[in-house]
CSV table of C-alpha atoms and ligand atoms in Angstrom, one decimal:
chain,number,residue,atom,x,y,z
A,11,MET,CA,22.6,15.2,37.1
A,12,SER,CA,24.6,18.1,35.6
A,13,THR,CA,23.4,17.2,32.1
A,14,LEU,CA,19.9,18.2,33.2
A,15,ARG,CA,21.2,21.5,34.5
A,16,PRO,CA,20.6,24.2,31.9
A,17,ARG,CA,23.5,26.5,30.9
A,18,GLY,CA,23.6,29.5,33.2
A,19,GLY,CA,24.1,27.5,36.4
A,20,ARG,CA,21.7,28.4,39.2
A,21,GLY,CA,20.1,31.3,37.4
A,22,THR,CA,19.6,34.9,38.3
A,23,VAL,CA,16.6,36.8,39.6
A,24,GLU,CA,15.9,40.2,38.1
A,25,GLY,CA,15.7,42.8,41.0
A,26,LEU,CA,17.9,40.8,43.4
A,27,PRO,CA,21.7,40.9,44.0
A,28,GLU,CA,23.7,38.2,42.3
A,29,TRP,CA,25.9,35.8,44.3
A,30,ASP,CA,28.6,33.6,42.9
A,31,ARG,CA,27.3,30.7,44.8
A,32,CYS,CA,24.1,29.4,46.3
A,33,ALA,CA,22.7,32.2,48.5
A,34,VAL,CA,21.8,31.7,52.2
A,35,MET,CA,18.4,33.0,53.3
A,36,GLY,CA,18.1,33.2,57.0
A,37,VAL,CA,14.7,32.8,58.7
A,38,VAL,CA,13.2,35.1,61.2
A,39,ASN,CA,9.8,33.8,62.3
A,40,VAL,CA,8.0,36.5,64.3
A,41,THR,CA,5.5,33.9,65.6
A,42,PRO,CA,4.6,32.3,68.9
A,43,ASP,CA,4.1,28.9,67.3
A,44,SER,CA,6.4,28.0,64.3
A,45,PHE,CA,7.4,24.4,64.6
A,46,SER,CA,11.2,25.0,65.0
A,47,ASP,CA,11.7,28.4,66.6
A,48,GLY,CA,8.2,29.6,67.5
A,49,GLY,CA,8.2,32.2,70.3
A,50,ARG,CA,11.9,32.9,70.3
A,51,TRP,CA,11.9,36.1,68.2
A,52,PHE,CA,8.3,37.2,69.0
A,53,ASP,CA,8.9,40.8,69.7
A,54,THR,CA,10.2,43.4,67.3
A,55,THR,CA,13.5,44.1,69.0
A,56,ALA,CA,14.4,40.4,69.4
A,57,ALA,CA,13.4,39.7,65.8
A,58,VAL,CA,15.5,42.5,64.4
A,59,LYS,CA,18.5,41.4,66.5
A,60,ARG,CA,18.0,37.9,65.3
A,61,GLY,CA,18.0,39.1,61.7
A,62,LEU,CA,21.2,41.1,62.2
A,63,ASP,CA,22.8,38.1,63.9
A,64,LEU,CA,21.9,35.9,60.9
A,65,VAL,CA,23.5,38.4,58.6
A,66,ALA,CA,26.7,38.5,60.8
A,67,GLU,CA,26.8,34.7,60.5
A,68,GLY,CA,26.7,34.8,56.7
A,69,ALA,CA,23.0,35.2,55.6
A,70,ASP,CA,22.7,37.0,52.2
A,71,LEU,CA,19.1,37.8,52.8
A,72,VAL,CA,16.6,37.5,55.7
A,73,ASP,CA,13.1,36.1,55.3
A,74,VAL,CA,10.7,37.6,57.8
A,75,GLY,CA,7.4,35.9,58.5
A,76,GLY,CA,4.5,36.4,60.9
A,77,GLU,CA,2.4,33.3,60.3
A,78,SER,CA,3.3,29.8,61.2
A,79,THR,CA,2.8,27.2,58.5
A,80,ARG,CA,3.6,24.1,60.6
A,81,PRO,CA,1.2,21.2,59.9
A,82,GLY,CA,-2.1,21.8,61.7
A,83,ALA,CA,-1.4,25.5,62.3
A,84,PRO,CA,-4.5,27.8,62.3
A,85,ARG,CA,-4.4,31.1,60.3
A,86,VAL,CA,-3.2,34.3,62.0
A,87,ASP,CA,-5.4,37.4,61.9
A,88,GLU,CA,-4.3,39.9,59.2
A,89,ARG,CA,-3.8,42.8,61.5
A,90,GLU,CA,-1.8,40.7,63.8
A,91,GLU,CA,0.4,39.5,60.9
A,92,LEU,CA,1.0,43.1,59.8
A,93,ARG,CA,1.8,44.1,63.4
A,94,ARG,CA,4.4,41.3,63.6
A,95,VAL,CA,6.1,41.7,60.2
A,96,VAL,CA,6.2,45.3,59.0
A,97,PRO,CA,8.3,46.9,61.8
A,98,VAL,CA,10.8,44.1,61.6
A,99,VAL,CA,11.1,44.5,57.9
A,100,ARG,CA,11.5,48.3,58.2
A,101,ASN,CA,14.2,48.0,60.9
A,102,LEU,CA,16.2,45.4,59.1
A,103,VAL,CA,16.0,47.3,55.8
A,104,SER,CA,17.2,50.4,57.6
A,105,GLU,CA,20.3,48.4,58.7
A,106,GLY,CA,21.0,47.6,55.1
A,107,VAL,CA,19.7,44.0,55.1
A,108,THR,CA,18.2,42.4,52.0
A,109,VAL,CA,14.8,41.4,53.2
A,110,SER,CA,12.2,39.0,51.9
A,111,VAL,CA,8.7,38.7,53.3
A,112,ASP,CA,7.1,35.3,54.0
A,113,THR,CA,3.4,35.8,53.7
A,114,MET,CA,0.3,34.5,52.0
A,115,ARG,CA,-1.5,37.8,52.2
A,116,ALA,CA,-1.4,40.6,49.6
A,117,SER,CA,-1.8,43.3,52.2
A,118,VAL,CA,1.2,42.1,54.2
A,119,ALA,CA,3.3,41.7,51.0
A,120,GLU,CA,2.3,45.2,49.9
A,121,GLN,CA,3.2,46.9,53.2
A,122,ALA,CA,6.4,44.9,53.6
A,123,VAL,CA,7.5,46.0,50.1
A,124,ALA,CA,6.6,49.6,51.1
A,125,ALA,CA,8.8,49.1,54.1
A,126,GLY,CA,11.7,48.0,51.9
A,127,ALA,CA,11.3,44.2,51.4
A,128,VAL,CA,12.7,43.2,47.9
A,129,LEU,CA,11.2,39.7,47.5
A,130,VAL,CA,7.8,38.2,48.3
A,131,ASN,CA,7.9,34.6,49.5
A,132,ASP,CA,4.4,33.1,49.3
A,133,VAL,CA,4.2,29.5,50.3
A,134,SER,CA,0.9,29.2,48.5
A,135,GLY,CA,2.4,30.5,45.2
A,136,GLY,CA,-0.4,33.1,45.0
A,137,LEU,CA,-3.3,30.6,45.6
A,138,ALA,CA,-4.2,31.7,49.1
A,139,ASP,CA,-5.1,35.3,48.3
A,140,PRO,CA,-6.4,36.3,44.9
A,141,ALA,CA,-5.0,39.8,45.4
A,142,MET,CA,-1.4,38.5,45.8
A,143,VAL,CA,-0.4,38.2,42.1
A,144,PRO,CA,-1.7,41.6,41.0
A,145,THR,CA,-0.1,43.2,44.1
A,146,VAL,CA,3.3,41.6,43.4
A,147,ALA,CA,3.0,42.4,39.7
A,148,ALA,CA,2.2,46.1,40.5
A,149,ALA,CA,5.1,46.3,43.0
A,150,GLY,CA,7.5,44.8,40.4
A,151,VAL,CA,9.4,42.7,43.0
A,152,PRO,CA,10.5,39.0,42.6
A,153,PHE,CA,8.2,36.3,43.8
A,154,VAL,CA,8.7,32.8,45.1
A,155,VAL,CA,6.3,30.3,43.7
A,156,MET,CA,6.2,27.3,46.1
A,157,HIS,CA,4.4,24.0,45.4
A,158,TRP,CA,1.3,24.1,47.7
A,159,ARG,CA,-1.9,22.1,47.8
A,160,GLY,CA,-3.7,23.8,50.7
A,161,PHE,CA,-3.6,25.4,54.1
A,162,SER,CA,-1.5,23.9,56.9
A,163,GLU,CA,-4.6,22.9,58.8
A,164,ASP,CA,-5.2,19.8,56.7
A,165,MET,CA,-2.3,19.7,54.2
A,166,ASN,CA,-1.1,16.3,55.4
A,167,SER,CA,-4.2,14.7,53.9
A,168,ARG,CA,-3.2,16.0,50.5
A,169,ALA,CA,0.2,14.2,50.4
A,170,LEU,CA,-1.0,11.8,47.7
A,171,TYR,CA,1.1,11.3,44.6
A,172,THR,CA,1.7,8.6,42.1
A,173,ASP,CA,4.9,10.2,40.9
A,174,VAL,CA,5.8,13.1,43.2
A,175,VAL,CA,8.5,14.6,41.1
A,176,ALA,CA,6.4,14.7,37.9
A,177,GLU,CA,3.3,16.0,39.7
A,178,VAL,CA,5.1,18.7,41.6
A,179,LEU,CA,6.8,19.8,38.4
A,180,ALA,CA,3.5,19.9,36.5
A,181,GLU,CA,1.7,21.8,39.3
A,182,LEU,CA,4.5,24.3,39.5
A,183,ARG,CA,4.4,24.8,35.8
A,184,VAL,CA,0.7,25.6,36.1
A,185,ARG,CA,1.3,28.1,38.8
A,186,MET,CA,4.2,29.7,37.0
A,187,ASP,CA,1.9,30.2,33.9
A,188,ALA,CA,-0.8,31.6,36.1
A,189,VAL,CA,1.4,34.2,37.9
A,190,ILE,CA,3.0,35.2,34.6
A,191,ALA,CA,-0.4,35.6,33.0
A,192,GLY,CA,-1.2,37.7,36.1
A,193,GLY,CA,1.5,40.1,35.3
A,194,ILE,CA,4.6,39.0,37.2
A,195,ALA,CA,7.7,39.1,35.0
A,196,PRO,CA,9.1,35.6,34.3
A,197,ASP,CA,12.6,36.7,35.1
A,198,ARG,CA,11.5,37.7,38.6
A,199,LEU,CA,10.2,34.2,39.5
A,200,ILE,CA,11.9,31.7,41.9
A,201,ILE,CA,10.5,28.2,42.3
A,202,ASP,CA,10.4,26.0,45.3
A,203,PRO,CA,9.3,22.4,45.7
A,204,GLY,CA,7.7,23.1,49.1
A,205,LEU,CA,9.4,20.4,51.2
A,206,GLY,CA,7.0,19.2,53.9
A,207,PHE,CA,4.0,20.9,52.5
A,208,ALA,CA,1.5,18.1,51.6
A,209,LYS,CA,4.5,15.8,51.4
A,210,ASP,CA,5.8,12.9,53.5
A,211,THR,CA,9.4,11.9,54.1
A,212,ALA,CA,9.7,9.8,50.9
A,213,HIS,CA,8.2,12.7,48.9
A,214,ASP,CA,10.7,15.2,50.3
A,215,LEU,CA,13.6,12.9,49.7
A,216,ALA,CA,12.5,12.2,46.1
A,217,LEU,CA,12.3,15.9,45.4
A,218,LEU,CA,15.8,16.4,46.7
A,219,ALA,CA,17.1,13.5,44.8
A,220,HIS,CA,15.6,15.0,41.6
A,221,GLN,CA,16.3,18.6,42.3
A,222,ALA,CA,18.1,19.0,39.0
A,223,GLU,CA,14.8,18.3,37.2
A,224,LEU,CA,13.2,21.4,38.9
A,225,ARG,CA,15.7,23.5,36.9
A,226,THR,CA,14.1,22.3,33.7
A,227,LEU,CA,11.3,24.8,34.6
A,228,GLY,CA,13.8,27.4,33.7
A,229,ARG,CA,13.9,29.4,36.9
A,230,PRO,CA,16.2,29.5,40.0
A,231,VAL,CA,15.3,27.0,42.7
A,232,LEU,CA,14.9,27.7,46.4
A,233,ILE,CA,15.2,24.8,48.8
A,234,ALA,CA,13.8,25.1,52.3
A,235,ALA,CA,14.6,21.9,54.2
A,236,SER,CA,15.7,23.5,57.5
A,237,ARG,CA,14.7,21.4,60.6
A,238,LYS,CA,11.8,19.9,58.8
A,239,ARG,CA,10.0,16.7,59.8
A,240,PHE,CA,11.6,14.5,57.1
A,241,LEU,CA,15.1,15.3,58.6
A,242,GLY,CA,13.8,14.2,62.0
A,243,ARG,CA,12.5,11.0,60.5
A,244,VAL,CA,15.8,10.2,58.7
A,245,LEU,CA,17.8,11.0,61.9
A,246,ALA,CA,15.4,8.9,64.1
A,247,ALA,CA,16.5,5.7,62.4
A,248,GLY,CA,13.5,3.9,63.9
A,249,GLY,CA,13.6,5.7,67.3
A,250,PRO,CA,12.0,9.0,68.3
A,251,PRO,CA,12.9,11.9,66.0
A,252,PRO,CA,15.3,14.5,67.5
A,253,PRO,CA,13.6,17.8,68.3
A,254,ALA,CA,13.7,20.5,65.6
A,255,ARG,CA,16.6,22.4,67.2
A,256,GLU,CA,18.8,19.3,66.9
A,257,ARG,CA,18.4,19.0,63.2
A,258,ASP,CA,20.9,21.8,62.2
A,259,ALA,CA,23.7,19.5,61.2
A,260,ALA,CA,21.3,17.6,59.0
A,261,THR,CA,20.1,20.9,57.6
A,262,ALA,CA,23.6,21.9,56.7
A,263,ALA,CA,24.1,18.6,55.0
A,264,VAL,CA,21.0,19.2,52.8
A,265,SER,CA,22.3,22.8,52.1
A,266,ALA,CA,25.6,21.3,50.7
A,267,ILE,CA,23.6,18.8,48.6
A,268,ALA,CA,21.2,21.4,47.4
A,269,ALA,CA,24.0,23.9,46.5
A,270,HIS,CA,25.9,21.2,44.7
A,271,GLU,CA,22.8,20.4,42.7
A,272,GLY,CA,22.4,24.0,41.6
A,273,ALA,CA,20.0,25.6,44.1
A,274,TRP,CA,19.8,29.3,43.8
A,275,ALA,CA,19.3,29.7,47.6
A,276,VAL,CA,18.7,27.6,50.7
A,277,ARG,CA,16.4,28.9,53.5
A,278,VAL,CA,17.6,28.0,57.0
A,279,HIS,CA,17.1,28.9,60.6
A,280,GLU,CA,20.8,28.5,61.7
A,281,VAL,CA,23.0,30.2,59.2
A,282,ARG,CA,26.6,29.5,60.2
A,283,ALA,CA,27.0,25.9,59.1
A,284,THR,CA,25.0,26.4,55.9
A,285,ALA,CA,27.2,29.4,55.0
A,286,ASP,CA,30.1,27.0,55.3
A,287,ALA,CA,28.3,24.4,53.3
A,288,VAL,CA,27.5,26.6,50.3
A,289,ARG,CA,31.0,28.0,50.2
A,290,LEU,CA,32.4,24.4,50.2
A,291,ALA,CA,30.0,23.5,47.4
A,292,ARG,CA,31.2,26.6,45.5
A,293,ALA,CA,34.8,25.5,45.9
A,294,VAL,CA,34.1,22.0,44.7
A,295,GLU,CA,32.2,23.5,41.7
A,296,GLY,CA,35.2,25.7,40.9
A,297,ALA,CA,37.5,22.7,40.9
A,298,ARG,CA,35.5,20.9,38.2
B,315,PMM,N1,8.7,26.6,54.7
B,315,PMM,C1,8.3,27.2,55.8
B,315,PMM,C2,8.1,28.6,55.7
B,315,PMM,N2,8.3,29.3,54.6
B,315,PMM,N3,9.0,29.4,52.4
B,315,PMM,C3,9.4,28.7,51.3
B,315,PMM,N4,9.7,29.4,50.1
B,315,PMM,N5,9.6,27.4,51.3
B,315,PMM,C4,9.4,26.6,52.3
B,315,PMM,O1,9.5,25.4,52.3
B,315,PMM,C5,8.9,27.2,53.5
B,315,PMM,C6,8.8,28.6,53.5
B,315,PMM,C7,8.0,26.4,57.0
B,315,PMM,O2,9.2,26.4,57.9
B,315,PMM,P1,9.3,27.4,59.2
B,315,PMM,O3,7.9,27.6,59.8
B,315,PMM,O4,10.2,26.8,60.1
B,315,PMM,O5,9.9,28.7,58.7
């Protein structure tokens, strides 16, 4: 495992703060329909308070999104996405929070960056909107390239792999080359295997088991397992899966594993337990 990890540990991202451990990205979904927390932070005041609470609980940065990407979700209207996201970003930034914007739209990314967001997290890795890569390149902010095979409406039908780890790596490499060719600086890229996006439980687990291989792409790795279906399936042990809100202990377990394997950051809905997990992973690392 550690033999596959390049020197330099989890890596650094130009334009973002450096943490001496795996960072914790707290999630604020300003949506009525996200699979795990939809509707809970669906007005600006509640969403901003949620972001501040996540920071108080130990989040290093807060990821603000206005479009649900749960399997089967329809797309949200652009104006509505802007209305949901931009004021929340602006308010959190004014409180000193490091904010990323979770969007597939260049217009939302652009306005969020203008409002102070310092990272664009695009689950489509720039594929959904042809204006995304030039917009991020011009803004000069870091960019998350996630493995993605198509919109949520029908992504489950794309969960077909012969060797999921090799194919995800190869497809991520193609996207990295494309976004670099499009003008985004290589040292501003973060990669993400896209757990649950066109992947079933076995695929998600294989990607976690081979996380160290993602580091061979040479960029920091973001792992976003929080409350996802595969955790429900593992916990179900043959019975009905527990609801999303009862998957936080399992999420924290993944955070510990991911941090131990060299993840740059983990993206989670409930921060407290994951903040403990990444600190513990750091302590174990320090004792090597
Ligand atoms: N997953 C979701 C949303 N945004 N961003 C990244 N980089 N990686 C992910 O896997 C990811 C993401 C879906 O989860 P949510 O709707 O509960 O936030």
